[in-house]
């Protein structure tokens, strides 16, 4: 197997040094401040554009998913052209599209394995730092958490916090179980999963719990079947030791009469009704509340979204956008899978790619019950993970070429 270069052979100019530092800031802030994270990202993007203009170099990294990303952009544009509220849709169009360069700016500025480790480490450190900080709140209000009177939401609402913790655990676990991970790193990875899992538990976000379990199943099915049994054992132990209030929350996942589940089923039914009326390009990337009353059953308060990624894509972007996004994420999965296979013996690249595969599955299982594609914090992290792992793909081509 080819090894990735450990040192870059290109000297960074001042522009590159500042851009790289801003990317570190961007990733370090992803889990606790979307404002600071966006400042880091958009500053880096602006500086990169200035550099390209000054140098008259308008090249950009090519990736295996370029055409699929363009397909998604096309779907967003068409949905806006045919939107029921074009100004509203245009607002969300620019918000969604402006995040996509995350993928390319990361690829463009990662020229060595060291770069990759620094930026990946910044992303993980952000989530771990939040999880450790949040333990203080759990300790102070432990009784309220046990009685399901409080949900963890130190820096974001509990659904976002649950999604972030789910992603971080799934990224870290492959480092724990890879046989060639250095002992010190394996121990450190194992230790930092503890606050992450505690945080995930006490967000009480059921969809994130299910996403985590789905990601573990993928991880076990692809590489580590022995991982599944211990995780199931831990889950059963948590259920056994939980208070009645916590047990009720956990078991509500499979209770169709639970109010939250009844509400979601109604939202999904309403979404299907809207899709039937706007099947091709959808209503535009707008809030569902502006059309809710026309398609929902009487007596239900308007909802801004439908707590399901696929139904929201069908409603807002139509069949064209739904197909484009399914194709995009499927292409990302295939690329990640090929990287994971190619670098089976490389503990870092393999673990990162396997974590990425698990995150994609966890993200979409989570997205069956939440609109996490529309959550700025979550989707920013997803694009960052895609950029980081595609950067590893770029490095591998450099070596094999």
Coordinates of C-alpha atoms in Angstrom, one line a residue:
X1 CA 0.0 0.0 0.0
X2 CA 1.2 3.5 -0.8
X3 CA 1.8 5.8 2.1
X4 CA 0.7 9.4 2.2
X5 CA 3.4 12.0 2.4
X6 CA 4.0 13.1 6.0
X7 CA 5.6 16.4 5.0
X8 CA 4.4 18.9 2.4
X9 CA 7.0 19.8 -0.2
X10 CA 5.4 23.1 -1.0
X11 CA 6.2 26.1 1.1
X12 CA 3.1 27.9 2.1
X13 CA 3.0 31.6 1.1
X14 CA 1.5 34.2 3.5
X15 CA -2.0 33.9 2.0
X16 CA -1.9 30.1 2.5
X17 CA -0.7 30.3 6.0
X18 CA -3.5 32.7 7.0
X19 CA -6.1 30.7 5.1
X20 CA -5.0 27.5 6.9
X21 CA -5.1 29.3 10.3
X22 CA -8.6 30.5 9.5
X23 CA -9.7 27.0 8.6
X24 CA -8.4 25.8 12.0
X25 CA -10.5 28.5 13.6
X26 CA -13.5 27.4 11.5
X27 CA -13.3 23.8 12.6
X28 CA -12.5 24.5 16.2
X29 CA -15.7 26.6 16.5
X30 CA -18.1 24.2 14.7
X31 CA -19.6 22.7 17.8
X32 CA -20.1 25.7 20.0
X33 CA -20.5 28.9 17.8
X34 CA -21.9 29.0 14.3
X35 CA -21.1 32.7 14.2
X36 CA -17.3 32.3 15.0
X37 CA -17.2 29.2 12.7
X38 CA -18.7 31.2 9.8
X39 CA -16.3 34.1 10.5
X40 CA -13.4 31.6 10.1
X41 CA -14.8 30.0 7.0
X42 CA -16.0 33.0 5.1
X43 CA -12.7 34.9 5.9
X44 CA -10.7 32.0 4.6
X45 CA -13.0 31.8 1.5
X46 CA -12.7 35.5 0.9
X47 CA -8.9 35.4 1.2
X48 CA -8.7 32.5 -1.2
X49 CA -10.8 34.3 -3.8
X50 CA -8.6 37.4 -3.4
X51 CA -5.5 35.3 -3.8
X52 CA -6.9 33.7 -7.0
X53 CA -7.8 37.1 -8.5
X54 CA -4.3 38.5 -7.7
X55 CA -2.5 35.5 -9.1
X56 CA -5.0 35.1 -11.9
X57 CA -5.2 31.4 -11.0
X58 CA -8.8 30.3 -11.1
X59 CA -8.2 26.5 -10.9
X60 CA -10.0 24.5 -8.2
X61 CA -9.6 20.9 -7.0
X62 CA -11.5 18.3 -8.9
X63 CA -13.3 15.6 -7.0
X64 CA -15.3 12.5 -7.8
X65 CA -18.5 14.2 -6.6
X66 CA -18.3 17.5 -8.6
X67 CA -21.1 16.7 -11.0
X68 CA -23.3 15.5 -8.2
X69 CA -22.8 18.8 -6.4
X70 CA -23.6 20.7 -9.6
X71 CA -26.7 18.6 -9.9
X72 CA -27.8 19.7 -6.4
X73 CA -27.0 23.4 -7.2
X74 CA -29.1 23.0 -10.4
X75 CA -32.0 21.6 -8.4
X76 CA -31.8 24.5 -5.9
X77 CA -31.8 27.1 -8.7
X78 CA -34.7 25.5 -10.5
X79 CA -36.7 25.2 -7.3
X80 CA -36.1 28.9 -6.7
X81 CA -37.2 29.8 -10.2
X82 CA -40.5 28.0 -9.7
X83 CA -40.8 28.8 -6.0
X84 CA -44.1 30.1 -4.5
X85 CA -42.1 32.8 -2.8
X86 CA -39.0 33.5 -4.9
X87 CA -37.4 36.0 -2.5
X88 CA -37.7 33.6 0.5
X89 CA -36.3 30.7 -1.6
X90 CA -33.5 32.9 -2.9
X91 CA -32.4 33.6 0.7
X92 CA -32.1 29.9 1.5
X93 CA -30.6 29.2 -1.9
X94 CA -27.6 31.4 -1.2
X95 CA -27.3 30.1 2.3
X96 CA -27.1 26.5 1.1
X97 CA -24.8 27.1 -1.9
X98 CA -22.4 29.3 0.1
X99 CA -21.6 26.3 2.3
X100 CA -20.6 24.0 -0.5
X101 CA -17.1 25.6 -1.0
X102 CA -16.2 24.2 2.4
X103 CA -15.5 20.9 0.5
X104 CA -13.1 22.6 -2.0
X105 CA -11.3 25.0 0.3
X106 CA -10.4 22.1 2.6
X107 CA -9.1 20.0 -0.2
X108 CA -7.2 22.9 -1.7
X109 CA -5.4 23.7 1.6
X110 CA -4.5 20.1 2.7
X111 CA -1.2 19.2 1.1
X112 CA 0.1 16.7 3.6
X113 CA -1.0 14.1 6.1
X114 CA 0.1 16.6 8.8
X115 CA -2.4 19.2 7.5
X116 CA -5.1 16.6 7.4
X117 CA -4.5 15.5 11.0
X118 CA -4.4 19.1 12.3
X119 CA -7.7 20.0 10.7
X120 CA -9.4 16.7 11.6
X121 CA -8.1 17.1 15.1
X122 CA -9.6 20.7 15.3
X123 CA -13.0 19.3 14.3
X124 CA -12.9 16.6 16.9
X125 CA -11.5 18.9 19.6
X126 CA -14.4 21.2 19.1
X127 CA -17.0 18.5 20.0
X128 CA -14.9 17.1 22.8
X129 CA -14.4 20.5 24.4
X130 CA -18.2 21.1 24.3
X131 CA -18.9 17.7 25.8
X132 CA -16.4 18.2 28.7
X133 CA -17.8 21.7 29.4
X134 CA -21.3 20.3 29.3
X135 CA -20.5 17.7 32.0
X136 CA -20.6 20.5 34.5
X137 CA -24.2 21.2 33.7
X138 CA -25.0 17.5 34.0
X139 CA -23.4 17.2 37.4
X140 CA -25.1 20.3 38.8
X141 CA -28.5 19.3 37.5
X142 CA -28.1 15.5 37.5
X143 CA -31.5 14.9 39.2
X144 CA -33.4 17.0 36.7
X145 CA -31.7 15.1 33.8
X146 CA -32.6 11.7 35.4
X147 CA -36.2 12.8 35.7
X148 CA -36.2 14.1 32.0
X149 CA -36.9 17.6 33.3
X150 CA -33.8 19.0 31.6
X151 CA -32.2 18.3 28.2
X152 CA -28.6 19.1 27.4
X153 CA -28.3 22.3 25.2
X154 CA -25.4 24.3 26.4
X155 CA -24.5 25.9 23.1
X156 CA -27.3 24.8 20.8
X157 CA -30.8 23.4 21.0
X158 CA -30.9 19.8 22.2
X159 CA -31.5 18.4 18.7
X160 CA -28.5 20.1 17.3
X161 CA -26.4 19.1 20.3
X162 CA -27.5 15.5 19.9
X163 CA -26.6 15.5 16.2
X164 CA -23.1 16.9 16.9
X165 CA -22.4 14.4 19.6
X166 CA -23.6 11.5 17.4
X167 CA -21.3 12.6 14.6
X168 CA -18.3 13.0 16.9
X169 CA -18.7 9.6 18.5
X170 CA -19.0 7.9 15.2
X171 CA -15.8 9.6 13.9
X172 CA -13.9 8.6 17.0
X173 CA -14.9 4.9 17.5
X174 CA -13.0 3.6 14.5
X175 CA -9.7 4.9 16.1
X176 CA -10.6 2.9 19.2
X177 CA -11.0 -0.4 17.4
X178 CA -8.4 -0.2 14.5
X179 CA -5.7 -2.8 15.4
X180 CA -2.9 -0.5 14.3
X181 CA -3.9 2.6 16.1
X182 CA -1.0 3.6 18.4
X183 CA -1.8 2.6 22.0
X184 CA -1.7 6.1 23.4
X185 CA -4.1 7.4 20.7
X186 CA -6.4 4.4 21.2
X187 CA -6.6 5.1 24.9
X188 CA -7.2 8.8 24.3
X189 CA -9.9 8.1 21.7
X190 CA -11.6 5.7 24.2
X191 CA -11.5 8.2 27.0
X192 CA -13.0 11.1 24.9
X193 CA -15.9 8.9 23.8
X194 CA -17.1 8.8 27.4
X195 CA -18.2 12.5 27.7
X196 CA -19.4 12.4 24.1
X197 CA -21.7 9.5 24.8
X198 CA -22.9 11.0 28.1
X199 CA -23.7 14.2 26.3
X200 CA -25.5 12.3 23.5
X201 CA -27.6 10.4 26.1
X202 CA -28.7 13.5 28.0
X203 CA -29.8 15.4 24.9
X204 CA -32.6 12.9 24.9
X205 CA -32.7 13.3 21.1
X206 CA -34.2 9.9 20.0
X207 CA -33.3 10.4 16.3
X208 CA -29.6 11.0 17.2
X209 CA -29.6 7.8 19.4
X210 CA -31.0 5.9 16.4
X211 CA -28.4 7.5 14.1
X212 CA -25.6 6.5 16.4
X213 CA -26.8 2.9 16.5
X214 CA -27.1 2.8 12.7
X215 CA -23.6 4.1 12.4
X216 CA -22.3 1.4 14.8
X217 CA -24.0 -1.3 12.7
X218 CA -22.3 0.0 9.6
X219 CA -19.0 0.1 11.3
X220 CA -19.5 -3.4 12.6
X221 CA -20.8 -4.7 9.3
X222 CA -17.9 -3.4 7.3
X223 CA -15.0 -4.0 9.6
X224 CA -15.6 -4.8 13.3
X225 CA -18.5 -7.2 13.9
X226 CA -17.3 -7.7 17.5
X227 CA -18.1 -4.0 18.1
X228 CA -21.8 -4.5 17.8
X229 CA -22.3 -6.8 20.8
X230 CA -20.5 -4.5 23.3
X231 CA -22.5 -1.5 22.1
X232 CA -25.8 -3.4 22.4
X233 CA -24.8 -4.5 25.9
X234 CA -24.0 -0.9 26.9
X235 CA -27.3 0.3 25.5
X236 CA -29.2 -2.4 27.4
X237 CA -27.3 -1.6 30.6
X238 CA -28.2 2.1 30.2
X239 CA -31.9 1.2 29.8
X240 CA -31.8 -1.1 32.8
X241 CA -30.2 1.5 35.0
X242 CA -32.4 4.4 33.8
X243 CA -35.1 6.1 35.7
X244 CA -38.7 5.4 34.7
X245 CA -38.8 8.9 33.1
X246 CA -35.7 8.1 31.0
X247 CA -37.1 4.6 30.1
X248 CA -40.3 6.2 28.9
X249 CA -38.4 8.5 26.6
X250 CA -36.4 5.6 25.2
X251 CA -39.4 3.3 24.7
X252 CA -41.4 6.2 23.1
X253 CA -39.3 5.5 20.0
X254 CA -41.5 2.5 19.1
X255 CA -44.8 3.9 20.5
X256 CA -46.9 5.1 17.6
X257 CA -49.4 6.8 20.0
X258 CA -46.8 9.0 21.6
X259 CA -47.7 12.7 21.0
X260 CA -44.4 13.5 19.3
X261 CA -44.7 10.5 17.0
X262 CA -48.3 11.4 16.1
X263 CA -47.3 14.9 15.3
X264 CA -44.5 13.7 13.0
X265 CA -46.8 11.4 11.2
X266 CA -49.2 14.2 10.6
X267 CA -46.3 16.4 9.3
X268 CA -45.2 13.7 6.9
X269 CA -48.7 13.2 5.6
X270 CA -49.0 17.0 5.0
X271 CA -45.6 16.9 3.2
X272 CA -46.8 14.2 0.9
X273 CA -49.9 16.2 0.1
X274 CA -47.8 19.2 -0.8
X275 CA -45.4 17.1 -2.9
X276 CA -48.3 15.8 -4.9
X277 CA -49.3 19.3 -5.8
X278 CA -45.7 20.4 -6.7
X279 CA -44.0 17.2 -7.8
X280 CA -41.2 18.4 -10.1
X281 CA -39.4 21.3 -8.6
X282 CA -41.3 21.6 -5.3
X283 CA -42.5 24.8 -3.6
X284 CA -39.0 26.3 -3.4
X285 CA -36.5 26.3 -0.5
X286 CA -39.0 28.0 1.8
X287 CA -40.6 27.4 5.2
X288 CA -43.6 25.1 5.1
X289 CA -45.6 27.5 7.3
X290 CA -46.5 29.7 4.3
X291 CA -48.5 26.9 2.7
X292 CA -49.3 24.7 5.7
X293 CA -53.0 25.6 6.1
X294 CA -53.9 24.6 2.5
X295 CA -52.6 21.0 2.9
X296 CA -52.7 20.1 6.6
X297 CA -55.7 18.7 8.4
X298 CA -57.7 21.3 10.4
X299 CA -56.6 21.9 14.0
X300 CA -52.9 21.5 13.6
X301 CA -50.6 24.5 14.2
X302 CA -48.3 25.4 11.3
X303 CA -44.9 23.9 11.1
X304 CA -41.8 25.5 9.6
X305 CA -40.4 22.1 8.5
X306 CA -41.4 18.5 8.5
X307 CA -38.9 16.7 10.7
X308 CA -37.7 14.5 7.8
X309 CA -35.0 15.2 5.3
X310 CA -36.4 13.2 2.4
X311 CA -39.9 14.6 2.7
X312 CA -38.5 18.1 3.0
X313 CA -36.4 17.6 -0.1
X314 CA -39.5 16.3 -1.9
X315 CA -41.6 19.3 -0.8
X316 CA -39.0 22.1 -1.3
X317 CA -37.0 20.8 -4.2
X318 CA -39.3 18.3 -5.8
X319 CA -38.4 15.0 -7.4
X320 CA -35.5 16.7 -9.3
X321 CA -33.9 17.9 -6.1
X322 CA -34.6 14.7 -4.1
X323 CA -32.9 12.6 -6.8
X324 CA -30.0 15.0 -7.0
X325 CA -29.4 14.8 -3.2
X326 CA -29.8 11.1 -3.0
X327 CA -27.3 10.7 -5.9
X328 CA -24.9 13.1 -4.2
X329 CA -24.8 11.3 -0.9
X330 CA -24.6 7.9 -2.6
X331 CA -21.6 9.1 -4.5
X332 CA -20.0 10.4 -1.3
X333 CA -20.6 7.0 0.3
X334 CA -19.0 5.1 -2.6
X335 CA -15.9 7.4 -2.5
X336 CA -15.6 6.9 1.2
X337 CA -16.0 3.2 0.8
X338 CA -13.2 3.0 -1.8
X339 CA -10.8 5.1 0.5
X340 CA -11.6 2.8 3.4
X341 CA -10.8 -0.2 1.3
X342 CA -7.6 1.2 -0.1
X343 CA -6.2 2.2 3.2
X344 CA -7.1 -0.8 5.3
X345 CA -3.7 -0.9 7.0
X346 CA -3.4 2.9 7.6
X347 CA -4.9 3.4 11.0
X348 CA -5.6 7.2 10.5
X349 CA -6.9 7.3 7.0
X350 CA -8.9 4.1 7.3
X351 CA -10.4 5.1 10.6
X352 CA -11.4 8.6 9.3
X353 CA -13.0 7.0 6.2
X354 CA -14.9 4.4 8.1
X355 CA -16.0 7.1 10.5
X356 CA -17.2 9.1 7.5
X357 CA -19.2 6.1 6.2
X358 CA -20.8 5.7 9.6
X359 CA -21.6 9.4 9.9
X360 CA -23.3 9.5 6.5
X361 CA -25.6 6.7 7.6
X362 CA -26.1 8.1 11.1
X363 CA -26.9 11.5 9.6
X364 CA -29.6 10.1 7.3
X365 CA -31.1 7.9 9.9
X366 CA -31.2 11.0 12.2
X367 CA -32.7 12.8 9.2
X368 CA -35.6 10.4 9.0
X369 CA -37.0 12.2 12.1
X370 CA -35.3 15.6 12.0
X371 CA -34.6 18.3 9.4
X372 CA -30.9 18.1 10.1
X373 CA -30.0 18.9 6.5
X374 CA -31.5 22.3 7.2
X375 CA -29.6 22.7 10.5
X376 CA -26.7 25.0 9.8
X377 CA -24.4 23.6 12.5
X378 CA -25.0 20.0 11.4
X379 CA -24.7 20.4 7.6
X380 CA -21.6 22.6 8.0
X381 CA -19.9 19.7 9.8
X382 CA -21.1 17.2 7.2
X383 CA -19.6 19.3 4.4
X384 CA -16.4 19.6 6.4
X385 CA -16.1 15.9 6.9
X386 CA -16.7 15.3 3.2
X387 CA -13.9 17.9 2.4
X388 CA -11.5 16.3 4.8
X389 CA -12.0 12.8 3.5
X390 CA -11.9 13.8 -0.1
X391 CA -8.6 15.6 0.7
X392 CA -7.3 12.2 1.8
X393 CA -8.4 10.9 -1.6
X394 CA -6.5 13.7 -3.3
X395 CA -3.4 12.9 -1.3
X396 CA -3.6 9.2 -2.3
X397 CA -3.8 10.2 -6.0
X398 CA -0.7 12.3 -5.6
X399 CA 1.2 9.3 -4.3
X400 CA -0.1 6.7 -6.7
X401 CA 0.3 9.1 -9.7

